[in-house]
Coordinates of C-alpha atoms in Angstrom, one line a residue:
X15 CA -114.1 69.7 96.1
X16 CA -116.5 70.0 98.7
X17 CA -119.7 67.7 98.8
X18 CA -121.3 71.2 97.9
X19 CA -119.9 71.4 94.5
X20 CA -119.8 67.7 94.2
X21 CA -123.6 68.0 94.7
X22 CA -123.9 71.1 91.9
X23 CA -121.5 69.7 89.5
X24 CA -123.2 66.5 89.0
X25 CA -127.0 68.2 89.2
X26 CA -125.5 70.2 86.6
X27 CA -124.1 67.7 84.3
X28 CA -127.4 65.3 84.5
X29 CA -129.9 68.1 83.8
X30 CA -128.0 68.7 80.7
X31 CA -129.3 64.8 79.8
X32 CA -132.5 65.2 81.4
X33 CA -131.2 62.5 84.0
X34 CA -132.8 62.0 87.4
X35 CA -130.4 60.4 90.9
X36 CA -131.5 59.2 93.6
X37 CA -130.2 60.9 96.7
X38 CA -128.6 57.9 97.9
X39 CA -126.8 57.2 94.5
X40 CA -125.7 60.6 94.7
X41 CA -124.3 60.6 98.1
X42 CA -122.5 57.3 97.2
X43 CA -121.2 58.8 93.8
X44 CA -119.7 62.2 96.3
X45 CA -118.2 59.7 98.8
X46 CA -116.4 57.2 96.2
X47 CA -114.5 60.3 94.7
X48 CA -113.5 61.5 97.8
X49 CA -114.2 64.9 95.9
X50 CA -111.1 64.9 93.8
X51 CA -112.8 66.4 90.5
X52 CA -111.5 63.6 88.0
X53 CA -112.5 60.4 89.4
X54 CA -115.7 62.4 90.3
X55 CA -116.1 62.9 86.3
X56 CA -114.6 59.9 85.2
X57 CA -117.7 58.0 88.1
X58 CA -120.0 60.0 85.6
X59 CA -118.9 59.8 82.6
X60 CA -118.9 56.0 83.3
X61 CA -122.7 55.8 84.6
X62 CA -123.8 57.8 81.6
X63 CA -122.2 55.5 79.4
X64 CA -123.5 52.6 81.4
X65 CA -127.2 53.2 81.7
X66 CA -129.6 52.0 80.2
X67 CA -131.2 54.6 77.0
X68 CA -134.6 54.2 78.2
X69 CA -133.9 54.7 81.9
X70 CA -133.6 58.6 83.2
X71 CA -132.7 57.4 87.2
X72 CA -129.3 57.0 88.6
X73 CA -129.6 54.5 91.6
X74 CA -127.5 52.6 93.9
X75 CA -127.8 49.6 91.5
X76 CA -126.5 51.3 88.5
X77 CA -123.3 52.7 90.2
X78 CA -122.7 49.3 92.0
X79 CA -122.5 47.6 88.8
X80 CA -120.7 50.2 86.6
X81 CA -117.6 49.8 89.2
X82 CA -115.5 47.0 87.8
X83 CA -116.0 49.8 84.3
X84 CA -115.2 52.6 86.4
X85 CA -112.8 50.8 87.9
X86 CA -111.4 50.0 84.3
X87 CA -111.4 53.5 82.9
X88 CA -109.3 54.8 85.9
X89 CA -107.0 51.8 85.8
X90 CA -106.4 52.8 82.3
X91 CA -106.5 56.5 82.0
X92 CA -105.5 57.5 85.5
X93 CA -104.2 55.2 87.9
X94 CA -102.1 53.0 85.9
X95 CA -100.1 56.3 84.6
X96 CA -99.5 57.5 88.5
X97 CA -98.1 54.1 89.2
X98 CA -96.3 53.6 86.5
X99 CA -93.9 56.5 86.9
X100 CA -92.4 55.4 90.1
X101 CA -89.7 53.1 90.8
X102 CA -89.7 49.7 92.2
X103 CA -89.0 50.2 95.4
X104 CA -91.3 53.1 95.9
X105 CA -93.6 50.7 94.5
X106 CA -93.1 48.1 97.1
X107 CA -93.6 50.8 99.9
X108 CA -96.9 52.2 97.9
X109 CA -98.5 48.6 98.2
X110 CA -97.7 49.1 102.5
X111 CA -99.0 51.9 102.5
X112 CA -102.2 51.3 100.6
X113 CA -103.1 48.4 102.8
X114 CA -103.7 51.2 105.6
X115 CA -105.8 54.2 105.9
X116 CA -103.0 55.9 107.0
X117 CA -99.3 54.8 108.5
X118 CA -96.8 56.8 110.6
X119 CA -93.3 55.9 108.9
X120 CA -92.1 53.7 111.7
X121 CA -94.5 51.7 111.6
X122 CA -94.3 51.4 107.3
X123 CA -90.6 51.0 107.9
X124 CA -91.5 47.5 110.3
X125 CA -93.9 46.5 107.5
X126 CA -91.3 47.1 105.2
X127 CA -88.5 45.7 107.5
X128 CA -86.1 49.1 106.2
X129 CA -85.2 52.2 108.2
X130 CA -86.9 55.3 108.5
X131 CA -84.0 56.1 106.9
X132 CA -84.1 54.3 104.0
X133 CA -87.7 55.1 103.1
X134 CA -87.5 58.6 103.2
X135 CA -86.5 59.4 99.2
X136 CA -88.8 56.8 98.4
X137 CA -91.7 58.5 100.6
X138 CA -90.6 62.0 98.5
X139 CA -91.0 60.4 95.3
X140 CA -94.4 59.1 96.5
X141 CA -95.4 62.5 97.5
X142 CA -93.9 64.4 94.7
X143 CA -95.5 62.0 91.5
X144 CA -98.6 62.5 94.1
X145 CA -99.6 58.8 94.9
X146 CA -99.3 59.9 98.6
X147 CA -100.1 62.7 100.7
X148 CA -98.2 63.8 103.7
X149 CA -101.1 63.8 106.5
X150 CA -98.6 65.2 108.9
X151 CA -94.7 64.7 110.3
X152 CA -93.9 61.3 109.5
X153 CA -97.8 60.2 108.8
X154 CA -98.8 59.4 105.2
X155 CA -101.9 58.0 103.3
X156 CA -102.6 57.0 99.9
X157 CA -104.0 59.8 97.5
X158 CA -107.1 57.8 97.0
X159 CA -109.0 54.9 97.9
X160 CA -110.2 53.4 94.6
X161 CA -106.1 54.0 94.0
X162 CA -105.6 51.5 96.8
X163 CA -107.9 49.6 95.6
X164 CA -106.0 49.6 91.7
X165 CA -102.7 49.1 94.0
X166 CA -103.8 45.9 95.6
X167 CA -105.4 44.2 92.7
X168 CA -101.9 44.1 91.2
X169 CA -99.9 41.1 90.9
X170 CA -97.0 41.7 93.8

């Protein structure tokens, strides 16, 4: 989604609950989902359960301490199912990869200390069960950040 309809969707949503946000809390909420439209609802739904009855502001405050929940709900409704379809090499190679904003496959094959050649179905199955996208030719990046984040926080 563009930060347009990011913008409208979440005006939208918290004038259905008479709830005010500050521009920089929503800025911060359009930039942590990246746009993709669930972890954009899942960042509300969250704050909504998280604040306070009496208060009618988002801030900066709320959404900074409602991330180890949002964190929580994604590792639990979202993430977690992503990961746990894959196999455990293509596992291995997800945890490379999310260390990086993005990585050309040589380079993930020297982190990896595997050929090009032997990453490839791995780097399909990451693309296909959509943990990773395929930037370019040989150039990939996580789906998400807070998914790299989820990634890294697991035990290796």
């Amino acid at each position: 989604m563009t930060t347009e309809e990011c913008n409208l969707l979440i005006n939208k949503a918290l004038s259905k609950v008479q709830i005010n946000i500050e521009e920089s809390c929503l800025e911060a909420i359009i930039s942590e989902s990246q746009g993709h439209p669930y972890i954009l609802e899942s960042l509300g739904y969250v704050l909504h359960i998280d604040l306070a009855e009496d208060d009618k502001i988002l801030t900066t405050k709320n959404l900074e301490s409602s991330m180890p929940a949002i964190m929580g709900f994604l590792a639990n409704e979202f993430f977690a199912v992503i990961y746990s379809k894959l196999s455990p090499n293509a596992k291995k190679i997800l945890v490379e990869i999310a260390k990086q904003d993005k990585i050309v496959q040589s380079e993930l094959a020297k982190r990896c200390n595997k050929s090009s050649g032997y990453l490839g179905p791995y780097l399909t199955e990451l693309v296909q069960k959509e943990a990773i996208t395929k930037v370019e030719r040989g150039e990939y990046k996580i789906f998400h950040n807070l998914f790299a984040k989820y990634v890294l926080s697991l035990p290796q």
